[in-house]
Structures are given as C-alpha cells and as structure tokens.
Amino acid sequence: NIAARLGDLSRGNDVVMLREVFDQAASRNTLDHESVATEPFKTRLRGLDSEHELIRLTINRRQPIDMSN
C-alpha cells in the first residue's frame, strides 16, 4: 500500500502525496496555492522497486487559511 509508505516521508508539519493525486486536486481548483507551499520530489518507496513522483504540501503560516469551504 503506497499510502502507508507516504507517512514515513512526512517531516511532521506537512502532507506527502502522489503527484498524480495532487494534480487531480489542483485541476479541480480545490487548493489555495497562496496558503500552501509545494515541494515536488522523486523517491523510491520502501518495499517498491520504482521511483514515484511525490509532492510535499506545507501550510504557509503567513497567509490565513479560509476554512469556509
């Protein structure tokens, strides 16, 4: 299960997800890009042979987050 391996990559104040999942969410315009910093990276996940494209999302604490949606 890829999702279980992604938690191992978190630094504690972020969310790590597959690039494909991020792209689907971004295409629906559900992310406030001013409030969330993105860091794309590639890595080989534990127990899997191939590299995966991932995105690390971190809240930009300088910008208020609109929770009204």
C-alpha positions as semicolon CSV with decimal commas, in nm:
position;residue;x (nm);y (nm);z (nm)
1;N;0,000;0,000;0,000
2;I;0,158;0,323;-0,119
3;A;-0,040;0,548;0,117
4;A;0,107;0,375;0,422
5;R;0,460;0,444;0,295
6;L;0,397;0,815;0,233
7;G;0,354;0,884;0,604
8;D;0,715;0,779;0,660
9;L;0,827;1,071;0,442
10;S;0,647;1,340;0,641
11;R;0,852;1,585;0,845
12;G;0,570;1,642;1,091
13;N;0,426;1,971;0,962
14;D;0,341;1,860;0,611
15;V;0,147;1,617;0,396
16;V;0,313;1,399;0,132
17;M;0,107;1,271;-0,159
18;L;0,149;1,121;-0,502
19;R;0,198;1,381;-0,776
20;E;-0,096;1,227;-0,964
21;V;-0,332;1,287;-0,669
22;F;-0,207;1,644;-0,628
23;D;-0,256;1,716;-0,999
24;Q;-0,616;1,588;-0,984
25;A;-0,694;1,813;-0,685
26;A;-0,520;2,112;-0,845
27;S;-0,716;2,067;-1,167
28;R;-1,038;2,099;-0,967
29;N;-0,906;2,421;-0,818
30;T;-0,955;2,290;-0,463
31;L;-0,617;2,406;-0,333
32;D;-0,540;2,759;-0,223
33;H;-0,191;2,790;-0,371
34;E;-0,114;3,106;-0,176
35;S;-0,164;2,928;0,158
36;V;0,010;2,603;0,067
37;A;0,375;2,562;-0,033
38;T;0,452;2,270;-0,263
39;E;0,778;2,079;-0,294
40;P;0,791;1,819;-0,572
41;F;1,039;1,533;-0,536
42;K;1,104;1,177;-0,652
43;T;1,193;0,884;-0,432
44;R;1,186;0,508;-0,416
45;L;0,930;0,398;-0,159
46;R;1,017;0,126;0,092
47;G;0,940;-0,218;-0,049
48;L;0,869;-0,095;-0,403
49;D;1,106;-0,113;-0,700
50;S;1,028;0,202;-0,896
51;E;1,061;0,572;-0,815
52;H;0,746;0,772;-0,753
53;E;0,680;1,140;-0,813
54;L;0,558;1,298;-0,490
55;I;0,455;1,639;-0,360
56;R;0,514;1,772;-0,009
57;L;0,247;2,024;0,099
58;T;0,326;2,264;0,381
59;I;0,094;2,533;0,518
60;N;0,225;2,884;0,464
61;R;0,169;3,023;0,812
62;R;0,197;3,383;0,689
63;Q;-0,125;3,350;0,492
64;P;-0,461;3,298;0,670
65;I;-0,641;2,982;0,568
66;D;-1,001;3,015;0,452
67;M;-1,191;2,729;0,618
68;S;-1,535;2,844;0,496
69;N;-1,549;2,593;0,207
